[in-house]
Amino acid sequence: MGGSHHYSTEAQPKKDQDLDEIKTNRVPLHYRDQCAHLLIPLNKCRRETFYMPESCGHERHTFEQCQHIMYEQRVAMKKEMKAKEAASAATSAAAM
């Protein structure tokens, strides 16, 4: 039941953002992350369609998917950090 979600290559976070484009399009500071390149076309679409809820679905989905991928990456990094801390704590406890 369910779970058949398509994978979009457009939704990949980009580390090398065009900062001039981000500034020109007045992306708020708290959205200037690795998905900012997707927020620019989404906001443009929203302005062109007067923020109609049913429009810009593809752009919004792509941006939200990018945000989710970034979240999953942060969770994986946190798990790795905890595993390393546990391993170093076990090593230092065994050395005593």
N, CA, C and O of each residue as an XYZ file, in Angstrom:
384
protein
N       0.815     -1.189      0.000
C       0.000      0.000      0.000
C       0.855      1.248      0.000
O       1.465      1.582      1.016
N       0.908      1.924     -1.094
C       1.523      3.236     -1.135
C       3.031      3.216     -1.155
O       3.670      2.166     -1.217
N       3.563      4.387     -1.103
C       5.007      4.520     -1.062
C       5.655      4.638     -2.423
O       6.879      4.739     -2.509
N       4.866      4.629     -3.503
C       5.466      4.735     -4.827
C       5.682      6.210     -5.153
O       4.860      6.845     -5.814
N       6.787      6.730     -4.683
C       7.112      8.139     -4.847
C       8.170      8.265     -5.926
O       9.168      7.545     -5.903
N       7.966      9.166     -6.868
C       8.951      9.319     -7.930
C      10.159     10.116     -7.436
O      10.058     10.950     -6.536
N      11.279      9.834     -8.043
C      12.529     10.488     -7.672
C      12.830     11.558     -8.705
O      12.852     11.263     -9.900
N      13.059     12.773     -8.284
C      13.331     13.877     -9.185
C      14.785     14.317     -9.048
O      15.249     14.627     -7.952
N      15.489     14.339    -10.161
C      16.873     14.800    -10.126
C      16.942     16.314     -9.947
O      17.978     16.840     -9.539
N      15.853     17.018    -10.247
C      15.812     18.472    -10.055
C      15.893     18.840     -8.580
O      16.366     19.923     -8.234
N      15.438     17.955     -7.720
C      15.291     18.269     -6.297
C      16.568     18.066     -5.494
O      16.531     18.100     -4.264
N      17.681     17.858     -6.158
C      18.921     17.635     -5.424
C      19.457     18.947     -4.855
O      19.507     19.954     -5.561
N      19.851     18.941     -3.601
C      20.459     20.146     -3.014
C      21.762     20.496     -3.734
O      22.531     19.610     -4.107
N      22.001     21.784     -3.923
C      23.222     22.269     -4.572
C      24.033     23.055     -3.565
O      23.521     23.968     -2.917
N      25.297     22.698     -3.435
C      26.158     23.425     -2.506
C      26.702     24.700     -3.137
O      26.968     25.672     -2.430
N      26.871     24.710     -4.444
C      27.411     25.885     -5.122
C      26.271     26.716     -5.712
O      25.880     26.535     -6.865
N      25.756     27.619     -4.901
C      24.638     28.475     -5.292
C      25.165     29.760     -5.930
O      26.270     30.210     -5.627
N      24.360     30.340     -6.813
C      24.676     31.637     -7.404
C      24.169     32.716     -6.454
O      22.990     33.072     -6.472
N      25.070     33.231     -5.625
C      24.681     34.188     -4.588
C      24.132     35.485     -5.163
O      23.250     36.104     -4.567
N      24.647     35.900     -6.317
C      24.130     37.121     -6.935
C      22.672     36.946     -7.349
O      21.859     37.854     -7.173
N      22.343     35.788     -7.896
C      20.962     35.511     -8.290
C      20.053     35.456     -7.065
O      18.920     35.936     -7.105
N      20.546     34.878     -5.990
C      19.767     34.789     -4.754
C      19.499     36.183     -4.196
O      18.385     36.480     -3.763
N      20.522     37.037     -4.208
C      20.349     38.409     -3.726
C      19.415     39.201     -4.627
O      18.562     39.946     -4.145
N      19.576     39.038     -5.941
C      18.739     39.761     -6.898
C      17.268     39.405     -6.731
O      16.394     40.262     -6.862
N      17.003     38.136     -6.442
C      15.621     37.681     -6.285
C      15.112     37.828     -4.858
O      14.011     37.380     -4.536
N      15.924     38.463     -3.996
C      15.539     38.778     -2.621
C      15.026     37.553     -1.849
O      13.972     37.590     -1.215
N      15.794     36.489     -1.925
C      15.461     35.295     -1.143
C      15.777     35.605      0.314
O      16.892     36.031      0.617
N      14.823     35.402      1.231
C      15.081     35.688      2.648
C      16.263     34.878      3.184
O      16.517     33.763      2.730
N      16.975     35.441      4.141
C      18.178     34.795      4.669
C      17.916     33.387      5.174
O      18.737     32.497      4.956
N      16.795     33.165      5.840
C      16.540     31.842      6.408
C      16.197     30.798      5.346
O      16.077     29.616      5.671
N      16.039     31.206      4.087
C      15.822     30.243      3.000
C      17.045     30.093      2.107
O      16.988     29.385      1.102
N      18.126     30.733      2.447
C      19.329     30.660      1.615
C      20.150     29.429      2.000
O      21.242     29.535      2.558
N      19.607     28.292      1.695
C      20.285     27.032      1.971
C      20.598     26.359      0.641
O      20.674     27.026     -0.390
N      20.775     25.072      0.658
C      21.132     24.344     -0.549
C      19.951     24.138     -1.496
O      20.119     23.560     -2.569
N      18.766     24.598     -1.117
C      17.586     24.490     -1.978
C      17.124     25.851     -2.481
O      16.049     25.948     -3.072
N      17.895     26.887     -2.267
C      17.502     28.236     -2.671
C      17.328     28.346     -4.180
O      16.518     29.141     -4.656
N      18.088     27.549     -4.938
C      17.965     27.595     -6.391
C      16.578     27.154     -6.862
O      16.167     27.497     -7.970
N      15.863     26.406     -6.042
C      14.506     25.970     -6.396
C      13.445     26.935     -5.890
O      12.328     26.957     -6.407
N      13.780     27.719     -4.900
C      12.815     28.674     -4.363
C      12.603     29.852     -5.316
O      11.521     30.439     -5.341
N      13.609     30.195     -6.084
C      13.495     31.332     -7.005
C      12.403     31.102     -8.050
O      11.529     31.956     -8.197
N      12.416     29.975     -8.788
C      11.316     29.765     -9.750
C       9.965     29.555     -9.070
O       8.932     29.914     -9.636
N       9.952     28.983     -7.871
C       8.698     28.802     -7.150
C       8.089     30.152     -6.793
O       6.896     30.363     -7.009
N       8.881     31.062     -6.253
C       8.365     32.380     -5.899
C       7.941     33.175     -7.132
O       6.975     33.936     -7.086
N       8.669     32.993     -8.234
C       8.282     33.663     -9.477
C       6.924     33.155     -9.946
O       6.068     33.947    -10.340
N       6.724     31.865     -9.908
C       5.443     31.277    -10.291
C       4.330     31.757     -9.372
O       3.230     32.068     -9.829
N       4.616     31.817     -8.085
C       3.609     32.271     -7.125
C       3.191     33.713     -7.420
O       2.004     34.037     -7.377
N       4.160     34.572     -7.717
C       3.820     35.965     -8.013
C       3.013     36.080     -9.301
O       2.081     36.880     -9.383
N       3.374     35.276    -10.316
C       2.673     35.334    -11.599
C       1.235     34.838    -11.500
O       0.369     35.286    -12.251
N       0.979     33.917    -10.577
C      -0.367     33.337    -10.463
C      -1.113     33.871     -9.243
O      -2.144     33.324     -8.851
N      -0.589     34.942     -8.645
C      -1.224     35.569     -7.486
C      -1.465     34.582     -6.334
O      -2.494     34.620     -5.661
N      -0.487     33.706     -6.136
C      -0.484     32.743     -5.020
C      -1.711     31.836     -5.008
O      -2.215     31.486     -3.941
N      -2.188     31.460     -6.179
C      -3.313     30.518     -6.241
C      -2.832     29.162     -5.723
O      -1.778     28.685     -6.144
N      -3.580     28.539     -4.826
C      -3.117     27.298     -4.191
C      -2.891     26.150     -5.170
O      -1.991     25.337     -4.959
N      -3.687     26.065     -6.236
C      -3.570     24.923     -7.135
C      -2.471     25.096     -8.183
O      -2.136     24.143     -8.886
N      -1.908     26.300     -8.297
C      -0.846     26.505     -9.279
C       0.518     26.253     -8.650
O       0.658     26.172     -7.430
N       1.491     26.134     -9.495
C       2.899     25.957     -9.085
C       3.120     24.660     -8.305
O       4.027     24.585     -7.476
N       2.320     23.665     -8.555
C       2.433     22.401     -7.819
C       3.758     21.705     -8.031
O       4.358     21.195     -7.085
N       4.225     21.683     -9.291
C       5.483     20.985     -9.572
C       6.652     21.685     -8.891
O       7.504     21.039     -8.282
N       6.685     23.014     -8.999
C       7.770     23.773     -8.380
C       7.767     23.601     -6.864
O       8.822     23.426     -6.255
N       6.582     23.651     -6.257
C       6.488     23.500     -4.805
C       6.923     22.096     -4.379
O       7.636     21.937     -3.388
N       6.492     21.081     -5.131
C       6.852     19.708     -4.787
C       8.361     19.507     -4.890
O       8.967     18.862     -4.034
N       8.962     20.059     -5.935
C      10.407     19.923     -6.113
C      11.156     20.594     -4.971
O      12.117     20.029     -4.448
N      10.728     21.799     -4.572
C      11.368     22.504     -3.468
C      11.212     21.725     -2.159
O      12.175     21.579     -1.407
N      10.013     21.228     -1.887
C       9.782     20.480     -0.653
C      10.551     19.168     -0.640
O      11.014     18.728      0.413
N      10.689     18.543     -1.798
C      11.468     17.310     -1.882
C      12.935     17.593     -1.585
O      13.592     16.809     -0.900
N      13.451     18.701     -2.092
C      14.833     19.104     -1.804
C      15.010     19.330     -0.305
O      15.999     18.886      0.280
N      14.063     20.016      0.313
C      14.125     20.250      1.754
C      14.137     18.922      2.519
O      14.859     18.781      3.507
N      13.353     17.968      2.071
C      13.302     16.667      2.739
C      14.625     15.913      2.579
O      15.095     15.267      3.516
N      15.215     15.999      1.396
C      16.509     15.342      1.173
C      17.560     15.935      2.105
O      18.369     15.208      2.680
N      17.545     17.264      2.252
C      18.484     17.907      3.179
C      18.250     17.439      4.612
O      19.206     17.212      5.353
N      16.988     17.294      5.006
C      16.664     16.797      6.344
C      17.233     15.391      6.539
O      17.842     15.104      7.569
N      17.036     14.518      5.552
C      17.555     13.153      5.660
C      19.074     13.155      5.773
O      19.640     12.342      6.503
N      19.735     14.053      5.061
C      21.194     14.145      5.145
C      21.638     14.583      6.536
O      22.621     14.063      7.064
N      20.922     15.535      7.134
C      21.262     15.992      8.486
C      21.055     14.877      9.503
O      21.861     14.725     10.420
N      19.982     14.091      9.355
C      19.727     12.978     10.267
C      20.841     11.943     10.145
O      21.318     11.425     11.154
N      21.257     11.639      8.921
C      22.333     10.663      8.712
C      23.649     11.164      9.317
O      24.392     10.387      9.917
N      23.935     12.460      9.159
C      25.158     13.024      9.757
C      25.117     12.933     11.275
O      26.125     12.620     11.908
N      23.963     13.202     11.855
C      23.819     13.142     13.314
C      24.036     11.717     13.816
O      24.682     11.507     14.843
N      23.490     10.732     13.083
C      23.690      9.337     13.473
C      25.162      8.961     13.413
O      25.668      8.269     14.297
N      25.855      9.420     12.364
C      27.288      9.137     12.247
C      28.061      9.771     13.400
O      28.961      9.145     13.960
N      27.719     11.000     13.755
C      28.399     11.683     14.855
C      28.184     10.942     16.168
O      29.123     10.775     16.946
N      26.955     10.494     16.419
C      26.675      9.761     17.655
C      27.429      8.438     17.686
O      27.941      8.038     18.732
N      27.501      7.757     16.543
C      28.220      6.489     16.483
C      29.711      6.704     16.765
O      30.329      5.916     17.481
N      30.286      7.774     16.200
C      31.701      8.072     16.443
C      31.944      8.424     17.904
O      32.942      8.006     18.491
N      31.023      9.201     18.494
C      31.166      9.561     19.909
C      31.076      8.326     20.793
O      31.829      8.196     21.758
N      30.165      7.426     20.471
C      30.022      6.203     21.264
C      31.262      5.335     21.139
O      31.715      4.740     22.117
N      31.818      5.264     19.915
C      33.021      4.454     19.702
C      34.213      5.055     20.450
O      34.999      4.327     21.057
N      34.345      6.371     20.407
C      35.480      6.985     21.106
C      35.302      6.875     22.623
O      36.285      6.724     23.349
N      34.054      6.951     23.109
C      33.811      6.797     24.537
C      34.129      5.371     24.976
O      34.691      5.162     26.051
N      33.776      4.402     24.160
C      34.073      3.001     24.490
C      35.564      2.740     24.462
O      36.074      1.985     25.290
N      36.270      3.350     23.529
C      37.719      3.185     23.446
C      38.418      3.804     24.650
O      39.325      3.208     25.230
N      37.981      5.011     25.019
C      38.616      5.662     26.158
C      38.268      4.956     27.483
O      39.081      4.951     28.407
N      37.084      4.368     27.579
C      36.701      3.625     28.782
C      37.496      2.321     28.883
O      37.865      1.891     29.976
N      37.753      1.704     27.734
C      38.517      0.454     27.730
C      39.982      0.711     28.056
O      40.656     -0.168     28.592
N      40.481      1.893     27.743
C      41.881      2.222     27.986
C      42.156      2.480     29.462
O      43.300      2.394     29.906
N      41.120      2.793     30.215
C      41.310      3.094     31.644
C      41.426      1.864     32.431
O      41.590      1.925     33.650
